[in-house]
Amino acid sequence: MPVDTQTKVAVIGLGYIGLPTAALIARSGMPVLGVDVSPHVVETVNSGRIHIEEVDLDGLVQGVVSRGLLRASLTVEEADVFVIAVPTPVSADHAPDISYVLAAARTIAPVLRPGNVVILESTSPVGTTEAMRDELQKMRPDIRMPGLPGNGAEVAIAYCPERVLPGRILIELVNNDRCIGGITPRCARKALGFYRQFVRGECITTTARSAEMVKLVENSYRDVNIAFANELSVIADGMGIDVWDVIRLANRHPRVNILQPGPGVGGHCIAVDPWFIVHGDPVNSRIIRTAREVNEAKTDYVIEQASKLIDSLPDAEIACLGLAFKPNIDDFRESPAVKVARRLVDRYGRRVKLVEPYAKGLPMEFAGTPAELIDIDDAIERCPVFVVLVDHDMFKSVPLDERADKLVYDSRGIWPDQPHPTLPEPLRKAG
Ligand code: SAJ
C-alpha cells in the first residue's frame, strides 16, 4: 500500500515498544513525533541515539532522526494519528494500573481534532480502550467520540496490541500479523488503513474488547504451557526421571508440543499479563492463576535444589551461569535467573561468581554484595559447582571435557551429556 507521507503521527511513550514503533513508522516515510515524559529519553532520541537495548534499533533511529522523520519532545503536538504505547503495570496485589493510559489520553486531548485516529497499543485489561475514550470525551465534549449514543463519531479509536518478541522487535513489528480492534467497525477500518502502510503481516479487524483480550490470552497461553513444563520438572525430579528426556520423547507425538522447564518466567509480559485476566474474573480464572503460582514457585524450588547441591561441596566456588531473562539477550528485567543468583549470593556470599556474557557490569540487583562477574573461562578454571540459569548459546557450546568434573545444577537442561546426575540421588529424594 502506498504510504501517505502527509500523515503526521505522534507516538506517546518511547519505551521498548514505542521507540521501535515510532522509528519504523518514520522509516516508511511518515513524519513522527515521539513524546515521552523523560527529558533524558527525549534528548537521547533527538541526538539519534537510543536508551534501550534492541537488535538494530540504534542504526534505524539514527537514520530516521538524521533524515528529519523522527523527532522527540516532552510535549505533544497536533497530528493525524496518535499511537499510545505507555506502561500498564500491575500493583503488588496484581491489580492492573491503567493510569498511564488515561494520562496519555489527557495529554493528547487538547490537540485532538475531528478526523484524528487514536490507537492504544499498551497491553491492557479489557475495557481500557473504552475508558480511554471516556477520558477523551470528558476533556473534549466538543468532539463526538465513537460508540456513544448519537451518530457521527468525529474521531476513530482503536486497540492494536503489540506482540513482538524482545530481541526480534524490528523484524516482528513488520512481519507479525496484527489484530486491530475498533470501538466501532468504522474505527477499526480507519486504524487498519494506518497499519497497512508499514506492516507486512496480515491485519485483521475485530472489536476493541476482543483485541484487548487477544493480547492477554496469547501471553497467558504461553504462561500456562510453561507452567505445565515446570510442574512436570518438579514431579520428574521427585521420581528420579530426566524431565528433558521425557519432554523430548513426548514431543515426538504429532499433537504434543510441551515447552521447556526453567527457573521461572521472566520479562515484563508473560509473568504479568495473566493477572489482568485473573483480576477481570477471579472466580473463573482458575488455571490461569494456578499457572502463575506454579511458575513463581519454580524459582524458589530452583533456589532450594541448587542450595542442596552447593551444600554437598562446602567452601567450593559456585558459578551461576546466566542472568538474562531468556537466552542470547542482554535483558535482565524481571529475570528469574537474577532472583536465584541473588538469593544464592545472600546465602553463600563471595563463594558465588556470576557469569553473564551479555552484562556490561554487575547488574544493580547485586550492588553492595560480594558477588563478582567473571567470564566463562575463569568459571571453568575456578568453580567446581555450576548452576545453569540461562540457556545462552555460549554456555550450550561448552564441550563435555571442560565440565565433566563439575557438579552441575542445570535448571535449563542444556547439557544432556553431563555425566553425573543433576542432583546426587539422595538430594533428589529430599527435593
Ligand atoms: N520460557 C520458559 N520455557 C519456555 C519458553 C519460555 O521457561 O519453553 C521463559 C523464558 O525463559 C522467559 C519467559 O519464559 O523467562 C518469557 O520468554 P518468551 O520468549 O516466552 O517471551 P517474551 O516475554 O520475551 O515475549 C512474550 C511473547 N509472547 C508470546 O510468545 C505469546 C511476545 O510475542 C510478546 O509480544 C511479549 O511477550 C509481550 O510484549 O507481551
Coordinates of C-alpha atoms and ligand atoms in Angstrom, one line a residue:
M1 CA 0.0 0.0 0.0
P2 CA 1.5 3.4 -0.9
V3 CA 2.5 5.4 2.2
D4 CA 0.8 8.7 2.8
T5 CA 3.7 10.8 3.7
Q6 CA 1.4 13.6 4.6
T7 CA 0.1 11.6 7.6
K8 CA 1.6 13.1 10.8
V9 CA 2.0 10.6 13.6
A10 CA 2.5 11.1 17.3
V11 CA 3.7 8.2 19.4
I12 CA 3.2 8.6 23.1
G13 CA 5.7 6.7 25.2
L14 CA 9.2 5.9 23.8
G15 CA 9.9 2.7 25.6
Y16 CA 10.6 -0.9 24.4
I17 CA 7.6 -0.8 22.1
G18 CA 7.0 2.9 21.4
L19 CA 10.5 3.8 20.2
P20 CA 10.9 0.9 17.7
T21 CA 7.3 1.5 16.5
A22 CA 8.0 5.3 16.1
A23 CA 11.2 4.6 14.2
L24 CA 9.6 2.0 11.8
I25 CA 6.7 4.3 11.0
A26 CA 9.2 7.1 10.3
R27 CA 11.2 4.8 8.1
S28 CA 8.1 4.2 6.0
G29 CA 8.1 7.9 5.2
M30 CA 5.5 9.4 7.7
P31 CA 6.8 12.2 9.9
V32 CA 6.7 11.0 13.5
L33 CA 6.8 13.0 16.8
G34 CA 7.8 10.8 19.7
V35 CA 6.6 12.1 23.1
D36 CA 8.0 11.0 26.4
V37 CA 7.9 12.3 30.0
S38 CA 11.6 11.7 30.5
P39 CA 13.9 14.6 29.4
H40 CA 16.7 12.1 29.2
V41 CA 14.8 9.9 26.7
V42 CA 13.9 12.9 24.6
E43 CA 17.4 14.2 24.5
T44 CA 18.9 10.8 23.7
V45 CA 16.5 10.2 20.8
N46 CA 16.9 13.7 19.4
S47 CA 20.6 13.1 19.2
G48 CA 20.0 10.0 17.2
R49 CA 20.8 7.6 20.0
I50 CA 18.8 5.0 22.0
H51 CA 18.2 4.4 25.7
I52 CA 17.2 0.8 25.4
E53 CA 18.9 -2.3 24.0
E54 CA 17.3 -3.9 20.9
V55 CA 18.9 -5.5 17.9
D56 CA 19.5 -3.0 15.0
L57 CA 17.4 -0.2 16.7
D58 CA 20.4 2.1 17.1
G59 CA 21.1 2.3 13.3
L60 CA 17.4 2.7 12.5
V61 CA 16.8 5.5 15.0
Q62 CA 20.0 7.3 13.9
G63 CA 18.8 7.1 10.2
V64 CA 15.3 8.4 10.7
V65 CA 16.4 11.2 13.1
S66 CA 19.1 12.4 10.7
R67 CA 16.6 12.4 7.9
G68 CA 14.2 14.6 10.0
L69 CA 11.5 11.9 10.0
L70 CA 11.6 11.3 13.7
R71 CA 11.9 13.8 16.5
A72 CA 11.2 13.6 20.2
S73 CA 9.5 16.1 22.5
L74 CA 8.2 16.4 26.1
T75 CA 5.0 17.9 24.7
V76 CA 2.5 16.6 22.2
E77 CA 1.6 18.5 19.1
E78 CA -1.3 18.2 16.6
A79 CA -1.1 15.0 14.5
D80 CA -3.4 12.8 12.3
V81 CA -2.7 9.6 14.1
F82 CA -1.8 9.1 17.8
V83 CA -0.3 5.8 18.9
I84 CA -0.2 5.3 22.7
A85 CA 2.5 2.8 24.0
V86 CA 2.8 3.5 27.7
P87 CA 3.3 1.1 30.6
T88 CA 0.4 -0.7 32.2
P89 CA 2.0 -2.2 35.4
V90 CA 0.3 -4.4 38.0
S91 CA 0.3 -3.5 41.7
A92 CA 1.5 -5.7 44.4
D93 CA -1.9 -7.3 44.7
H94 CA -2.0 -7.9 41.0
A95 CA -4.5 -5.2 40.1
P96 CA -3.8 -3.6 36.7
D97 CA -2.9 0.1 36.7
I98 CA -4.1 2.0 33.6
S99 CA -3.3 5.4 35.0
Y100 CA -0.5 6.0 32.4
V101 CA -3.0 5.3 29.6
L102 CA -5.5 7.7 31.0
A103 CA -2.7 10.3 31.5
A104 CA -1.7 9.8 27.8
A105 CA -5.3 10.4 26.8
R106 CA -5.3 13.7 28.8
T107 CA -2.1 14.7 27.2
I108 CA -3.5 14.3 23.6
A109 CA -7.0 15.7 24.4
P110 CA -6.1 19.4 24.0
V111 CA -4.6 18.8 20.5
L112 CA -7.3 16.3 19.3
R113 CA -9.1 17.3 16.1
P114 CA -12.0 15.8 14.1
G115 CA -10.6 13.2 11.7
N116 CA -7.9 12.0 14.1
V117 CA -7.2 8.3 14.8
V118 CA -6.2 7.3 18.3
I119 CA -4.7 3.9 18.8
L120 CA -3.8 2.2 22.1
E121 CA -1.0 -0.4 21.8
S122 CA -0.2 -0.9 25.5
T123 CA -1.2 -4.4 27.0
S124 CA -4.4 -3.5 28.8
P125 CA -7.3 -5.1 30.8
V126 CA -10.5 -5.5 28.8
G127 CA -12.4 -2.2 28.7
T128 CA -9.4 0.1 28.8
T129 CA -9.9 1.5 25.2
E130 CA -13.4 2.5 26.2
A131 CA -12.1 4.0 29.4
M132 CA -9.6 6.0 27.3
R133 CA -12.5 7.1 25.0
D134 CA -14.5 8.3 28.1
E135 CA -11.5 10.2 29.3
L136 CA -11.1 11.9 25.9
Q137 CA -14.8 12.7 25.8
K138 CA -14.7 14.2 29.3
M139 CA -11.9 16.6 28.2
R140 CA -13.3 17.3 24.8
P141 CA -17.1 17.5 24.9
D142 CA -16.9 19.4 21.7
I143 CA -15.8 16.3 19.7
R144 CA -18.2 13.4 19.1
M145 CA -16.5 10.2 20.3
P146 CA -17.3 6.7 18.9
G147 CA -19.5 4.1 20.4
L148 CA -21.6 6.5 22.4
P149 CA -25.3 7.3 21.9
G150 CA -25.8 9.7 19.0
N151 CA -24.4 9.4 15.5
G152 CA -21.4 10.5 13.5
A153 CA -18.3 10.0 15.6
E154 CA -15.6 12.5 14.6
V155 CA -12.5 10.6 15.7
A156 CA -11.6 6.9 15.4
I157 CA -10.4 5.0 18.5
A158 CA -8.9 1.5 18.3
Y159 CA -6.8 -1.0 20.2
C160 CA -4.0 -2.8 18.5
P161 CA -1.7 -4.8 20.7
E162 CA 2.0 -5.2 20.0
R163 CA 3.1 -8.9 20.0
V164 CA 6.8 -8.6 19.3
L165 CA 9.5 -10.7 20.9
P166 CA 12.3 -8.8 22.6
G167 CA 15.5 -9.4 20.5
R168 CA 13.4 -9.6 17.3
I169 CA 11.3 -6.5 17.7
L170 CA 12.1 -4.8 14.4
I171 CA 11.5 -8.0 12.4
E172 CA 8.3 -8.9 14.2
L173 CA 6.9 -5.3 14.2
V174 CA 6.8 -5.5 10.4
N175 CA 6.1 -9.2 9.8
N176 CA 3.7 -10.3 12.5
D177 CA 0.0 -10.3 11.9
R178 CA -1.8 -7.5 13.7
C179 CA -5.2 -7.7 15.4
I180 CA -6.9 -4.3 15.2
G181 CA -10.0 -3.8 17.4
G182 CA -12.2 -0.8 16.8
I183 CA -14.6 0.7 19.3
T184 CA -16.8 0.6 16.2
P185 CA -16.2 -1.2 12.8
R186 CA -15.5 2.2 11.3
C187 CA -12.8 2.9 13.9
A188 CA -11.2 -0.5 13.1
R189 CA -11.2 0.3 9.3
K190 CA -9.5 3.6 9.9
A191 CA -6.8 2.1 12.1
L192 CA -6.4 -0.7 9.5
G193 CA -5.6 1.8 6.8
F194 CA -2.8 3.2 9.0
Y195 CA -1.2 -0.1 9.9
R196 CA -1.3 -1.4 6.4
Q197 CA 1.2 1.3 5.4
F198 CA 4.1 -0.2 7.4
V199 CA 3.0 -3.8 8.4
R200 CA 3.7 -6.7 6.0
G201 CA 1.8 -9.2 8.2
E202 CA -1.9 -9.7 7.8
C203 CA -4.0 -7.1 9.6
I204 CA -7.3 -8.4 10.9
T205 CA -10.1 -6.3 12.5
T206 CA -12.3 -7.1 15.4
T207 CA -13.8 -5.2 18.4
A208 CA -11.6 -3.2 20.9
R209 CA -12.6 -5.5 23.8
S210 CA -11.8 -8.7 21.8
A211 CA -8.4 -7.3 20.7
E212 CA -7.6 -6.4 24.3
M213 CA -8.4 -10.0 25.4
V214 CA -6.4 -11.5 22.4
K215 CA -3.2 -9.9 23.7
L216 CA -3.8 -11.2 27.3
V217 CA -4.8 -14.6 26.1
E218 CA -1.6 -15.0 24.0
N219 CA 0.7 -14.4 26.9
S220 CA -1.5 -16.4 29.3
Y221 CA -1.5 -19.4 26.9
R222 CA 2.3 -19.3 27.0
D223 CA 2.4 -19.0 30.8
V224 CA 0.1 -21.9 31.3
N225 CA 2.1 -24.1 28.9
I226 CA 5.4 -23.1 30.6
A227 CA 3.8 -23.9 34.0
F228 CA 2.9 -27.4 32.7
A229 CA 6.6 -27.9 31.8
N230 CA 7.7 -26.5 35.2
E231 CA 5.3 -28.7 37.1
L232 CA 6.5 -31.8 35.2
S233 CA 10.1 -30.9 36.0
V234 CA 9.4 -31.0 39.8
I235 CA 7.4 -34.2 39.5
A236 CA 10.1 -35.9 37.4
D237 CA 12.8 -34.8 39.9
G238 CA 10.9 -36.5 42.7
M239 CA 10.6 -39.7 40.6
G240 CA 14.3 -39.6 39.6
I241 CA 13.4 -39.2 35.9
D242 CA 15.1 -36.9 33.4
V243 CA 12.4 -34.4 32.5
W244 CA 14.2 -33.2 29.4
D245 CA 14.2 -36.7 28.0
V246 CA 10.5 -37.2 28.8
I247 CA 9.6 -33.9 27.1
R248 CA 11.8 -34.7 24.1
L249 CA 10.2 -38.1 23.6
A250 CA 6.6 -36.9 24.3
N251 CA 7.0 -34.2 21.7
R252 CA 7.5 -36.8 19.1
H253 CA 3.8 -37.3 19.3
P254 CA 2.3 -35.4 16.4
R255 CA -0.1 -33.4 18.6
V256 CA 2.1 -32.8 21.6
N257 CA 4.4 -29.8 22.0
I258 CA 5.5 -29.3 25.6
L259 CA 7.6 -26.2 26.3
Q260 CA 10.8 -26.2 28.3
P261 CA 11.1 -26.0 32.1
G262 CA 13.3 -23.4 33.6
P263 CA 13.9 -21.3 36.8
G264 CA 10.6 -19.4 36.3
V265 CA 9.1 -17.0 33.9
G266 CA 10.8 -13.6 33.3
G267 CA 10.3 -10.5 31.3
H268 CA 7.6 -7.8 31.6
C269 CA 4.8 -9.6 29.7
I270 CA 4.2 -13.3 30.3
A271 CA 4.6 -13.1 34.1
V272 CA 2.3 -10.0 34.3
D273 CA -0.5 -10.2 31.7
P274 CA -2.2 -13.3 33.1
W275 CA -3.0 -11.3 36.2
F276 CA -5.1 -8.9 34.0
I277 CA -7.4 -11.8 33.2
V278 CA -7.4 -13.1 36.8
H279 CA -8.3 -9.6 38.0
G280 CA -11.1 -9.3 35.5
D281 CA -12.7 -12.6 36.5
P282 CA -11.1 -14.1 39.7
V283 CA -13.7 -16.8 40.1
N284 CA -13.3 -18.4 36.7
S285 CA -9.6 -17.9 36.0
R286 CA -8.5 -21.0 37.9
I287 CA -6.0 -22.5 35.5
I288 CA -4.5 -19.1 34.7
R289 CA -4.0 -18.2 38.3
T290 CA -2.6 -21.6 39.2
A291 CA -0.1 -21.4 36.3
R292 CA 1.2 -18.1 37.7
E293 CA 1.6 -19.7 41.1
V294 CA 3.4 -22.8 39.7
N295 CA 5.8 -20.6 37.7
E296 CA 6.5 -18.4 40.7
A297 CA 7.1 -21.4 42.9
K298 CA 9.5 -22.9 40.4
T299 CA 12.0 -20.1 41.2
D300 CA 12.0 -21.0 44.9
Y301 CA 12.3 -24.7 44.0
V302 CA 15.4 -24.0 41.9
I303 CA 17.0 -22.0 44.8
E304 CA 16.4 -24.8 47.2
Q305 CA 17.6 -27.6 44.9
A306 CA 20.7 -25.6 43.9
S307 CA 21.4 -25.0 47.6
K308 CA 21.3 -28.7 48.4
L309 CA 23.9 -29.3 45.7
I310 CA 26.1 -26.5 46.9
D311 CA 25.9 -27.7 50.5
S312 CA 27.3 -31.0 49.3
L313 CA 30.6 -29.3 48.5
P314 CA 31.3 -26.9 51.4
D315 CA 33.7 -24.0 50.6
A316 CA 33.7 -24.6 46.8
E317 CA 33.3 -21.6 44.5
I318 CA 30.0 -21.6 42.6
A319 CA 29.4 -20.3 39.1
C320 CA 25.9 -19.0 38.3
L321 CA 25.7 -19.3 34.5
G322 CA 23.4 -16.5 33.1
L323 CA 21.4 -13.6 34.5
A324 CA 19.3 -12.6 31.5
F325 CA 15.5 -13.5 31.5
K326 CA 16.0 -15.6 28.4
P327 CA 18.8 -16.8 26.1
N328 CA 21.0 -14.7 24.0
I329 CA 19.7 -11.3 25.0
D330 CA 21.0 -8.6 27.4
D331 CA 17.7 -8.0 29.1
F332 CA 17.7 -8.6 32.9
R333 CA 14.2 -7.3 33.6
E334 CA 12.2 -9.5 35.9
S335 CA 14.7 -12.2 35.4
P336 CA 14.3 -15.4 37.5
A337 CA 18.0 -16.0 37.0
V338 CA 18.7 -12.8 38.8
K339 CA 16.4 -13.8 41.6
V340 CA 18.1 -17.2 42.0
A341 CA 21.6 -15.8 41.8
R342 CA 20.8 -13.0 44.3
R343 CA 19.4 -15.5 46.8
L344 CA 22.5 -17.7 46.4
V345 CA 24.7 -14.7 46.9
D346 CA 22.8 -13.9 50.1
R347 CA 23.3 -17.5 51.3
Y348 CA 26.9 -18.2 50.1
G349 CA 28.4 -14.7 49.8
R350 CA 31.7 -14.4 48.0
R351 CA 31.7 -18.1 47.0
V352 CA 29.2 -17.1 44.3
K353 CA 30.6 -16.0 40.9
L354 CA 28.3 -14.7 38.2
V355 CA 28.9 -15.4 34.5
E356 CA 26.9 -13.3 32.1
P357 CA 28.4 -12.6 28.7
Y358 CA 25.7 -10.1 27.9
A359 CA 26.3 -7.9 31.0
K360 CA 28.5 -4.9 30.7
G361 CA 28.9 -4.7 34.5
L362 CA 27.4 -6.2 37.6
P363 CA 23.6 -5.7 37.4
M364 CA 22.2 -3.3 40.1
E365 CA 20.5 -6.1 42.0
F366 CA 24.0 -7.2 43.1
A367 CA 25.2 -3.7 44.2
G368 CA 26.7 -3.9 47.6
T369 CA 27.0 -7.7 47.6
P370 CA 30.3 -9.6 47.4
A371 CA 29.2 -11.1 44.0
E372 CA 31.7 -10.9 41.3
L373 CA 31.3 -11.0 37.5
I374 CA 33.7 -13.5 35.8
D375 CA 33.9 -14.9 32.4
I376 CA 33.1 -18.5 31.4
D377 CA 36.8 -19.4 31.1
D378 CA 37.5 -18.2 34.6
A379 CA 34.5 -20.2 35.8
I380 CA 35.7 -23.4 34.2
E381 CA 39.1 -22.9 35.8
R382 CA 38.0 -21.9 39.3
C383 CA 34.5 -23.2 40.1
P384 CA 33.7 -26.8 40.9
V385 CA 30.0 -26.1 41.1
F386 CA 27.9 -24.8 38.2
V387 CA 24.3 -23.6 38.5
V388 CA 22.9 -23.1 35.0
L389 CA 20.2 -20.4 34.9
V390 CA 20.1 -19.3 31.3
D391 CA 20.5 -21.3 28.1
H392 CA 22.8 -18.9 26.3
D393 CA 24.3 -20.5 23.2
M394 CA 27.8 -19.7 24.6
F395 CA 27.1 -22.0 27.6
K396 CA 25.5 -24.7 25.5
S397 CA 28.7 -24.9 23.4
V398 CA 30.9 -25.7 26.4
P399 CA 32.2 -29.2 25.5
L400 CA 31.9 -32.1 27.9
D401 CA 35.6 -32.3 28.6
E402 CA 35.6 -28.8 30.0
R403 CA 32.8 -29.5 32.5
A404 CA 32.9 -33.3 33.1
D405 CA 34.3 -32.9 36.6
K406 CA 31.8 -30.2 37.7
L407 CA 28.9 -30.6 40.0
V408 CA 26.1 -29.2 37.9
Y409 CA 22.6 -28.0 38.8
D410 CA 21.1 -27.4 35.3
S411 CA 17.8 -25.6 35.5
R412 CA 17.5 -25.3 31.7
G413 CA 18.6 -28.8 30.6
I414 CA 21.4 -27.5 28.4
W415 CA 23.9 -30.4 28.9
P416 CA 22.1 -33.7 28.4
D417 CA 25.5 -35.4 28.3
Q418 CA 26.6 -34.2 31.7
P419 CA 27.9 -37.5 33.3
H420 CA 26.7 -37.2 36.9
P421 CA 23.0 -36.6 37.5
T422 CA 21.9 -33.0 38.0
L423 CA 21.4 -33.8 41.7
P424 CA 23.0 -36.7 43.6
E425 CA 20.4 -39.3 44.3
P426 CA 19.8 -38.7 48.0
L427 CA 19.3 -35.0 47.3
R428 CA 16.8 -35.8 44.6
K429 CA 14.7 -37.7 47.1
A430 CA 14.9 -34.9 49.6
G431 CA 13.7 -32.4 46.9
Ligands
SAJ1 N1 10.3 -19.7 29.0 C1 10.5 -20.9 29.6 N2 10.2 -22.0 28.9 C2 9.9 -22.0 27.5 C3 9.7 -20.7 26.9 C4 10.0 -19.6 27.7 O1 10.8 -21.0 30.8 O2 9.7 -23.0 26.9 C5 10.6 -18.5 29.8 C6 11.8 -17.7 29.2 O3 13.0 -18.2 29.7 C7 11.5 -16.3 29.8 C8 9.9 -16.2 29.7 O4 9.5 -17.6 29.6 O5 11.9 -16.1 31.1 C9 9.3 -15.4 28.6 O6 10.1 -15.6 27.4 P1 9.4 -15.7 26.0 O7 10.4 -15.8 25.0 O8 8.4 -16.8 26.0 O9 8.5 -14.4 25.8 P2 8.8 -12.8 26.0 O10 8.4 -12.4 27.3 O11 10.2 -12.4 25.5 O12 7.8 -12.2 24.9 C10 6.4 -12.5 25.0 C11 5.9 -13.0 23.6 N3 4.6 -13.6 23.8 C12 4.3 -14.9 23.3 O13 5.2 -15.6 22.8 C13 2.9 -15.4 23.4 C14 5.9 -11.9 22.7 O14 5.3 -12.3 21.4 C15 5.0 -10.7 23.2 O15 5.0 -9.6 22.3 C16 5.7 -10.3 24.5 O16 5.7 -11.4 25.4 C17 4.9 -9.1 25.0 O17 5.4 -7.9 24.9 O18 3.8 -9.2 25.5

